[in-house]
Amino acid sequence: MEPHEELLDWATSQGVKLNGIAPKRIPGRGIGLVATRNIRPHEIVLEVPTSCLRSIDTVRKPIIQHLPKSISIHGLLAADLALDASSKYAVWNAVCPTPEDFITIPLLWPPELRALLAPEARELLSKQEAKLKRDWAAVSSAFPQHQQHHLDEARYRYAWLLVNTRTFYFVNAKLKRRSKDDHMCLQPVADLFNHGDDEGCNVEFNAAGFSFIADWKYDAGDELKIRYGRHSGDFLLVEYGFVMDDNRWDEVLLDDVLLPRLSARQKERLEEAGFLGKYVMDEQTVCHRTQVAVRLLCCGVREWKRFVDGIDDGERSQRAADKLIFGLLKEQRQLAEKRISEAETLTVGDQQQRDILIKRWTQIRDLADANIEGLEGSD
């Protein structure tokens, strides 16, 4: 019997209810949840009772007692997973990703590849590393390696990544007092849902547990997915280790090409107005923040202030702004080409890591091309 089939038997015995779906290996996507019959819109396809969740309520008391109260729930759940030597969750654990499956997550990349990440990805990775460092410091202090637990950093990092990639939003009486980042739990079977962009089952939660509801009609054999959220390719890469072929929510920071063009005084003005940094383009246009910044490069200060305050609609300065934006997009495209070339010449790390880095920069180049084409068509 396959591990995911054993999981199904175990989960059913624990009160999990599957209605018209079952786990199945999907080429290139690992294990997913697939319709075993035709499914109507709004049908409940999966129910996971609260008693099956791994949450703050299920963390063993000795672990809670040894760790500081300030540790994140993420760090706490990871400690519980890493230190669990029992067979209680063995069937569930057997379908979890292996350490090797996480190889495309930038946290595990060599420095040379990390250095080639796009700005948003670098920023997200920096925050992720800081969170892991804090959690590991607390756990390693409470459970030294020389004790019987045999917990090392690699083992804890693997558990931490499992929590990072497989948790669901969850809040109960204990978690209400904590920040939103701590509102999380793990749940069996539901963590097999893959991410969908325009598609995804709706998720509902109450005191009894989670319900997953079909968003539209599915035929037998179709994969059912859920939406992890409206995220850019850089976010999906850093947090989950993948990028999508088509992502309607994709966007890219232009800070690396725009900020160097601004003088120190211009940056001060933008910061005072609340418009310094976070300049973004999606597949259709650049954001308002970018429009504000480039007008400081092509307009007088008084005209710029009127635009910032909404008194001037910017129509008179739009042509000059578009010319600057066109140059920024060209530079962004050149940067993407450079990063692709650099990644292709590197031999460090794993080929999968280099491939996904190249794929991400190719997507960024394509976003720049789409915007360039849009500006050329508007002339």
Tab-separated table of C-alpha atoms in Angstrom:
chain	number	residue	atom	x	y	z
A	1	MET	CA	0.000	0.000	0.000
A	2	GLU	CA	1.281	3.476	-0.945
A	3	PRO	CA	2.018	5.912	1.941
A	4	HIS	CA	-0.776	8.252	0.824
A	5	GLU	CA	-3.216	5.332	0.813
A	6	GLU	CA	-2.180	4.454	4.377
A	7	LEU	CA	-2.674	8.116	5.292
A	8	LEU	CA	-6.197	7.961	3.927
A	9	ASP	CA	-7.055	4.943	6.079
A	10	TRP	CA	-5.505	6.536	9.178
A	11	ALA	CA	-7.142	9.930	8.617
A	12	THR	CA	-10.553	8.357	8.099
A	13	SER	CA	-10.187	6.491	11.378
A	14	GLN	CA	-9.414	9.845	13.049
A	15	GLY	CA	-12.631	11.448	11.823
A	16	VAL	CA	-11.437	13.069	8.586
A	17	LYS	CA	-14.169	12.873	5.915
A	18	LEU	CA	-13.324	12.817	2.209
A	19	ASN	CA	-16.210	13.233	-0.211
A	20	GLY	CA	-15.368	12.443	-3.820
A	21	ILE	CA	-11.627	13.108	-3.564
A	22	ALA	CA	-8.532	11.050	-2.788
A	23	PRO	CA	-4.740	11.546	-2.667
A	24	LYS	CA	-2.887	10.677	-5.851
A	25	ARG	CA	0.617	11.068	-7.210
A	26	ILE	CA	0.683	13.763	-9.901
A	27	PRO	CA	3.675	13.938	-12.269
A	28	GLY	CA	5.784	16.984	-11.456
A	29	ARG	CA	3.617	17.998	-8.496
A	30	GLY	CA	4.121	15.258	-5.931
A	31	ILE	CA	0.949	14.130	-4.201
A	32	GLY	CA	-2.264	16.074	-4.781
A	33	LEU	CA	-5.985	15.621	-4.207
A	34	VAL	CA	-7.964	14.383	-7.195
A	35	ALA	CA	-11.695	13.954	-7.836
A	36	THR	CA	-12.798	10.311	-7.783
A	37	ARG	CA	-16.172	11.232	-9.323
A	38	ASN	CA	-17.868	14.273	-10.817
A	39	ILE	CA	-18.149	17.017	-8.174
A	40	ARG	CA	-20.746	19.770	-8.162
A	41	PRO	CA	-20.003	23.384	-7.207
A	42	HIS	CA	-20.353	24.085	-3.457
A	43	GLU	CA	-20.010	20.446	-2.440
A	44	ILE	CA	-18.017	19.875	0.749
A	45	VAL	CA	-15.169	17.646	-0.396
A	46	LEU	CA	-13.125	17.447	2.802
A	47	GLU	CA	-13.775	17.894	6.515
A	48	VAL	CA	-10.997	17.839	9.107
A	49	PRO	CA	-12.135	17.888	12.749
A	50	THR	CA	-10.329	20.038	15.286
A	51	SER	CA	-9.272	16.888	17.131
A	52	CYS	CA	-7.000	15.999	14.172
A	53	LEU	CA	-5.105	19.263	14.081
A	54	ARG	CA	-1.530	19.701	15.265
A	55	SER	CA	-1.586	23.062	17.005
A	56	ILE	CA	-0.506	24.805	20.184
A	57	ASP	CA	-2.966	22.520	21.977
A	58	THR	CA	-1.154	19.340	20.892
A	59	VAL	CA	2.436	20.377	21.602
A	60	ARG	CA	3.731	18.151	24.382
A	61	LYS	CA	3.992	19.808	27.790
A	62	PRO	CA	7.722	19.113	28.350
A	63	ILE	CA	8.483	21.027	25.153
A	64	ILE	CA	6.310	23.986	26.147
A	65	GLN	CA	7.809	24.006	29.636
A	66	HIS	CA	11.396	24.073	28.356
A	67	LEU	CA	10.879	26.830	25.777
A	68	PRO	CA	10.413	30.561	26.457
A	69	LYS	CA	6.868	31.889	26.210
A	70	SER	CA	8.085	34.368	23.602
A	71	ILE	CA	8.909	31.694	21.009
A	72	SER	CA	6.749	31.847	17.892
A	73	ILE	CA	4.089	29.217	17.279
A	74	HIS	CA	6.000	28.418	14.102
A	75	GLY	CA	9.089	27.677	16.185
A	76	LEU	CA	7.081	25.760	18.767
A	77	LEU	CA	5.387	23.490	16.222
A	78	ALA	CA	8.736	22.881	14.519
A	79	ALA	CA	10.261	21.845	17.843
A	80	ASP	CA	7.370	19.470	18.449
A	81	LEU	CA	7.869	17.876	15.023
A	82	ALA	CA	11.649	17.673	15.314
A	83	LEU	CA	11.618	16.123	18.782
A	84	ASP	CA	8.803	13.656	18.125
A	85	ALA	CA	10.216	10.131	18.243
A	86	SER	CA	6.835	8.456	18.705
A	87	SER	CA	4.863	6.583	16.070
A	88	LYS	CA	1.677	8.599	16.665
A	89	TYR	CA	2.014	10.600	13.451
A	90	ALA	CA	4.188	8.144	11.501
A	91	VAL	CA	1.620	7.591	8.739
A	92	TRP	CA	1.113	11.337	8.340
A	93	ASN	CA	4.857	12.022	8.387
A	94	ALA	CA	5.419	9.443	5.638
A	95	VAL	CA	3.684	11.638	3.025
A	96	CYS	CA	5.443	14.851	4.043
A	97	PRO	CA	8.151	16.249	1.772
A	98	THR	CA	11.643	14.922	2.451
A	99	PRO	CA	14.585	17.268	3.140
A	100	GLU	CA	15.619	16.734	-0.474
A	101	ASP	CA	12.217	17.976	-1.652
A	102	PHE	CA	13.004	21.400	-0.181
A	103	ILE	CA	16.125	21.858	-2.298
A	104	THR	CA	14.527	24.626	-4.398
A	105	ILE	CA	13.745	26.799	-1.356
A	106	PRO	CA	16.306	29.671	-1.381
A	107	LEU	CA	16.951	29.284	2.355
A	108	LEU	CA	18.955	26.177	1.379
A	109	TRP	CA	20.800	27.716	-1.571
A	110	PRO	CA	24.512	28.568	-1.597
A	111	PRO	CA	25.351	32.293	-1.158
A	112	GLU	CA	26.288	32.711	-4.823
A	113	LEU	CA	22.762	31.813	-5.946
A	114	ARG	CA	21.038	33.787	-3.197
A	115	ALA	CA	22.933	36.871	-4.319
A	116	LEU	CA	21.200	36.631	-7.716
A	117	LEU	CA	17.672	36.698	-6.307
A	118	ALA	CA	15.369	39.589	-7.215
A	119	PRO	CA	14.961	42.395	-4.611
A	120	GLU	CA	11.655	41.194	-3.145
A	121	ALA	CA	12.980	37.650	-2.827
A	122	ARG	CA	16.160	38.873	-1.113
A	123	GLU	CA	14.140	40.905	1.376
A	124	LEU	CA	11.765	38.029	2.121
A	125	LEU	CA	14.660	35.617	2.518
A	126	SER	CA	16.405	37.949	4.962
A	127	LYS	CA	13.293	38.089	7.144
A	128	GLN	CA	12.836	34.326	6.893
A	129	GLU	CA	16.419	33.690	7.978
A	130	ALA	CA	15.992	36.032	10.946
A	131	LYS	CA	12.850	34.189	12.084
A	132	LEU	CA	14.529	30.800	11.815
A	133	LYS	CA	17.601	32.088	13.654
A	134	ARG	CA	15.479	33.335	16.580
A	135	ASP	CA	13.512	30.090	16.807
A	136	TRP	CA	16.591	27.882	16.577
A	137	ALA	CA	18.378	29.932	19.237
A	138	ALA	CA	15.508	29.323	21.655
A	139	VAL	CA	15.153	25.615	20.850
A	140	SER	CA	18.879	24.794	20.792
A	141	SER	CA	19.314	26.502	24.151
A	142	ALA	CA	16.439	24.509	25.674
A	143	PHE	CA	17.441	21.190	24.087
A	144	PRO	CA	21.261	21.024	23.751
A	145	GLN	CA	22.615	18.563	21.206
A	146	HIS	CA	24.545	16.569	23.783
A	147	GLN	CA	21.344	15.529	25.544
A	148	GLN	CA	19.247	12.526	24.597
A	149	HIS	CA	17.150	14.449	22.075
A	150	HIS	CA	19.904	14.459	19.391
A	151	LEU	CA	18.443	17.574	17.832
A	152	ASP	CA	20.756	19.379	15.430
A	153	GLU	CA	20.198	22.477	13.331
A	154	ALA	CA	19.585	20.594	10.070
A	155	ARG	CA	16.869	18.468	11.646
A	156	TYR	CA	15.211	21.493	13.194
A	157	ARG	CA	15.445	23.505	9.960
A	158	TYR	CA	13.693	20.671	8.109
A	159	ALA	CA	10.859	20.645	10.663
A	160	TRP	CA	10.703	24.445	10.503
A	161	LEU	CA	10.306	24.304	6.724
A	162	LEU	CA	7.569	21.701	7.038
A	163	VAL	CA	5.643	24.092	9.254
A	164	ASN	CA	6.407	27.018	6.969
A	165	THR	CA	5.069	25.291	3.859
A	166	ARG	CA	2.149	23.256	5.224
A	167	THR	CA	0.281	25.247	7.877
A	168	PHE	CA	-3.208	26.743	7.661
A	169	TYR	CA	-4.576	29.882	9.260
A	170	PHE	CA	-6.060	28.871	12.615
A	171	VAL	CA	-7.052	30.732	15.753
A	172	ASN	CA	-8.413	29.574	19.090
A	173	ALA	CA	-8.620	31.007	22.594
A	174	LYS	CA	-4.879	30.585	23.212
A	175	LEU	CA	-3.840	32.101	19.907
A	176	LYS	CA	-6.131	35.132	20.074
A	177	ARG	CA	-3.655	36.759	22.436
A	178	ARG	CA	-0.843	36.323	19.936
A	179	SER	CA	-0.020	38.133	16.692
A	180	LYS	CA	-1.642	37.075	13.442
A	181	ASP	CA	1.640	35.446	12.344
A	182	ASP	CA	1.133	32.919	15.162
A	183	HIS	CA	-2.358	31.892	14.027
A	184	MET	CA	-1.490	28.540	12.477
A	185	CYS	CA	-1.943	24.794	12.644
A	186	LEU	CA	-1.088	21.644	10.703
A	187	GLN	CA	-3.798	19.311	9.444
A	188	PRO	CA	-3.710	15.913	7.723
A	189	VAL	CA	-4.869	15.327	4.138
A	190	ALA	CA	-5.668	19.030	3.633
A	191	ASP	CA	-1.931	19.726	3.479
A	192	LEU	CA	-1.866	17.707	0.232
A	193	PHE	CA	-3.784	20.419	-1.648
A	194	ASN	CA	-1.556	22.069	-4.237
A	195	HIS	CA	-1.731	25.786	-5.008
A	196	GLY	CA	-3.997	27.153	-7.718
A	197	ASP	CA	-3.964	30.670	-9.147
A	198	ASP	CA	-7.450	31.249	-10.582
A	199	GLU	CA	-8.898	28.173	-8.952
A	200	GLY	CA	-9.149	26.738	-5.481
A	201	CYS	CA	-11.564	25.227	-3.013
A	202	ASN	CA	-13.007	27.614	-0.478
A	203	VAL	CA	-11.896	27.016	3.101
A	204	GLU	CA	-14.159	27.493	6.104
A	205	PHE	CA	-13.314	27.056	9.770
A	206	ASN	CA	-15.297	26.918	13.007
A	207	ALA	CA	-14.935	25.290	16.411
A	208	ALA	CA	-15.714	21.864	14.922
A	209	GLY	CA	-12.913	22.009	12.345
A	210	PHE	CA	-12.120	22.835	8.725
A	211	SER	CA	-14.331	22.358	5.669
A	212	PHE	CA	-13.120	22.525	2.067
A	213	ILE	CA	-15.788	23.390	-0.478
A	214	ALA	CA	-15.571	22.952	-4.241
A	215	ASP	CA	-15.430	26.320	-5.980
A	216	TRP	CA	-16.866	24.974	-9.234
A	217	LYS	CA	-17.616	21.780	-11.160
A	218	TYR	CA	-14.895	19.122	-11.332
A	219	ASP	CA	-14.864	15.998	-13.476
A	220	ALA	CA	-13.531	12.687	-12.226
A	221	GLY	CA	-9.735	12.768	-12.472
A	222	ASP	CA	-9.428	16.554	-12.104
A	223	GLU	CA	-7.070	17.880	-9.439
A	224	LEU	CA	-8.614	20.081	-6.758
A	225	LYS	CA	-6.462	22.878	-5.385
A	226	ILE	CA	-6.596	25.700	-2.886
A	227	ARG	CA	-5.248	29.240	-3.108
A	228	TYR	CA	-2.260	29.859	-0.874
A	229	GLY	CA	-2.948	33.561	-1.417
A	230	ARG	CA	-2.446	36.323	-3.971
A	231	HIS	CA	1.322	36.148	-4.099
A	232	SER	CA	4.101	37.204	-6.432
A	233	GLY	CA	6.502	34.726	-7.932
A	234	ASP	CA	9.231	35.914	-5.563
A	235	PHE	CA	7.027	35.180	-2.545
A	236	LEU	CA	6.112	31.709	-3.796
A	237	LEU	CA	9.770	30.963	-4.519
A	238	VAL	CA	11.057	31.979	-1.084
A	239	GLU	CA	8.208	30.545	0.972
A	240	TYR	CA	7.411	27.374	-0.997
A	241	GLY	CA	10.266	26.763	-3.416
A	242	PHE	CA	8.283	26.980	-6.665
A	243	VAL	CA	7.116	29.515	-9.235
A	244	MET	CA	4.020	29.153	-11.394
A	245	ASP	CA	3.992	29.127	-15.175
A	246	ASP	CA	1.050	31.544	-15.101
A	247	ASN	CA	0.461	33.796	-12.095
A	248	ARG	CA	-2.048	36.594	-12.480
A	249	TRP	CA	-0.869	38.105	-9.171
A	250	ASP	CA	2.782	38.281	-10.144
A	251	GLU	CA	4.622	41.546	-9.667
A	252	VAL	CA	8.221	42.723	-9.503
A	253	LEU	CA	10.051	45.395	-7.535
A	254	LEU	CA	11.738	48.087	-9.633
A	255	ASP	CA	13.758	49.486	-6.734
A	256	ASP	CA	17.102	48.245	-8.098
A	257	VAL	CA	16.695	50.323	-11.263
A	258	LEU	CA	14.781	53.336	-9.933
A	259	LEU	CA	16.423	54.166	-6.594
A	260	PRO	CA	19.913	54.691	-8.095
A	261	ARG	CA	18.480	57.464	-10.299
A	262	LEU	CA	17.313	59.502	-7.316
A	263	SER	CA	19.484	62.029	-5.531
A	264	ALA	CA	19.744	62.066	-1.736
A	265	ARG	CA	17.423	65.092	-1.587
A	266	GLN	CA	14.868	63.444	-3.866
A	267	LYS	CA	14.887	60.363	-1.658
A	268	GLU	CA	14.292	62.598	1.357
A	269	ARG	CA	11.294	64.221	-0.331
A	270	LEU	CA	9.853	60.828	-1.244
A	271	GLU	CA	10.366	59.508	2.267
A	272	GLU	CA	8.678	62.562	3.773
A	273	ALA	CA	5.712	61.999	1.466
A	274	GLY	CA	5.611	58.249	2.213
A	275	PHE	CA	6.644	57.193	-1.300
A	276	LEU	CA	10.239	55.970	-0.946
A	277	GLY	CA	10.776	52.447	-2.258
A	278	LYS	CA	8.437	49.558	-3.007
A	279	TYR	CA	8.121	50.470	-6.683
A	280	VAL	CA	6.234	47.669	-8.408
A	281	MET	CA	5.190	46.537	-11.866
A	282	ASP	CA	2.732	43.787	-12.692
A	283	GLU	CA	1.906	42.341	-16.098
A	284	GLN	CA	-0.027	45.453	-17.132
A	285	THR	CA	1.458	48.575	-15.582
A	286	VAL	CA	3.638	50.156	-12.936
A	287	CYS	CA	2.189	51.197	-9.580
A	288	HIS	CA	1.183	54.689	-8.421
A	289	ARG	CA	4.255	54.861	-6.189
A	290	THR	CA	6.410	54.527	-9.303
A	291	GLN	CA	4.427	57.274	-11.039
A	292	VAL	CA	5.085	59.529	-8.050
A	293	ALA	CA	8.820	58.798	-7.991
A	294	VAL	CA	9.457	59.318	-11.710
A	295	ARG	CA	7.622	62.638	-11.641
A	296	LEU	CA	10.178	63.894	-9.181
A	297	LEU	CA	12.691	63.241	-11.968
A	298	CYS	CA	10.771	65.005	-14.729
A	299	CYS	CA	8.655	67.698	-12.999
A	300	GLY	CA	9.320	70.724	-10.870
A	301	VAL	CA	8.890	70.292	-7.121
A	302	ARG	CA	5.654	72.334	-7.020
A	303	GLU	CA	4.071	70.327	-9.826
A	304	TRP	CA	5.247	67.103	-8.160
A	305	LYS	CA	3.663	68.105	-4.848
A	306	ARG	CA	0.378	68.864	-6.585
A	307	PHE	CA	0.465	65.376	-8.121
A	308	VAL	CA	1.228	63.792	-4.741
A	309	ASP	CA	-1.641	65.716	-3.116
A	310	GLY	CA	-4.057	64.702	-5.896
A	311	ILE	CA	-4.578	68.284	-7.088
A	312	ASP	CA	-2.843	67.552	-10.412
A	313	ASP	CA	-4.023	64.434	-12.252
A	314	GLY	CA	-0.611	64.109	-13.936
A	315	GLU	CA	-1.952	64.154	-17.473
A	316	ARG	CA	0.337	67.013	-18.552
A	317	SER	CA	3.440	65.227	-17.285
A	318	GLN	CA	2.427	61.709	-18.345
A	319	ARG	CA	4.402	61.674	-21.588
A	320	ALA	CA	7.616	62.657	-19.790
A	321	ALA	CA	6.880	60.132	-17.036
A	322	ASP	CA	6.241	57.387	-19.586
A	323	LYS	CA	9.580	58.124	-21.243
A	324	LEU	CA	11.365	57.646	-17.924
A	325	ILE	CA	9.346	54.527	-17.123
A	326	PHE	CA	10.198	53.109	-20.545
A	327	GLY	CA	13.888	53.556	-19.718
A	328	LEU	CA	13.414	51.870	-16.338
A	329	LEU	CA	11.696	48.909	-17.954
A	330	LYS	CA	14.479	48.566	-20.512
A	331	GLU	CA	17.020	48.617	-17.697
A	332	GLN	CA	14.993	46.051	-15.743
A	333	ARG	CA	14.943	43.827	-18.797
A	334	GLN	CA	18.717	44.155	-19.190
A	335	LEU	CA	19.152	43.299	-15.509
A	336	ALA	CA	17.024	40.176	-15.970
A	337	GLU	CA	19.116	39.112	-18.962
A	338	LYS	CA	22.288	39.682	-16.939
A	339	ARG	CA	21.031	37.580	-14.018
A	340	ILE	CA	19.984	34.788	-16.376
A	341	SER	CA	23.441	34.780	-17.953
A	342	GLU	CA	25.146	34.810	-14.546
A	343	ALA	CA	23.018	31.923	-13.298
A	344	GLU	CA	23.727	29.902	-16.442
A	345	THR	CA	27.485	30.195	-15.935
A	346	LEU	CA	27.455	29.156	-12.266
A	347	THR	CA	28.179	25.591	-11.207
A	348	VAL	CA	27.518	25.956	-7.471
A	349	GLY	CA	24.434	24.449	-5.870
A	350	ASP	CA	22.004	22.016	-7.421
A	351	GLN	CA	20.808	22.170	-11.015
A	352	GLN	CA	17.219	22.471	-9.820
A	353	GLN	CA	18.166	25.585	-7.858
A	354	ARG	CA	19.824	27.176	-10.871
A	355	ASP	CA	16.925	26.214	-13.138
A	356	ILE	CA	14.276	27.799	-10.926
A	357	LEU	CA	16.379	30.942	-10.494
A	358	ILE	CA	16.667	31.245	-14.281
A	359	LYS	CA	12.944	30.583	-14.658
A	360	ARG	CA	12.127	33.364	-12.194
A	361	TRP	CA	14.316	35.909	-13.958
A	362	THR	CA	12.800	34.850	-17.282
A	363	GLN	CA	9.373	35.656	-15.844
A	364	ILE	CA	10.657	39.047	-14.685
A	365	ARG	CA	12.028	39.726	-18.162
A	366	ASP	CA	8.672	38.793	-19.671
A	367	LEU	CA	6.840	41.163	-17.306
A	368	ALA	CA	9.162	43.976	-18.381
A	369	ASP	CA	8.554	43.094	-22.048
A	370	ALA	CA	4.777	43.198	-21.566
A	371	ASN	CA	4.990	46.673	-20.042
A	372	ILE	CA	7.398	47.895	-22.707
A	373	GLU	CA	5.019	46.668	-25.386
A	374	GLY	CA	2.152	48.429	-23.635
A	375	LEU	CA	3.981	51.759	-23.613
A	376	GLU	CA	5.037	51.381	-27.234
A	377	GLY	CA	1.439	50.686	-28.209
A	378	SER	CA	0.166	53.778	-26.428
A	379	ASP	CA	2.325	56.200	-28.458
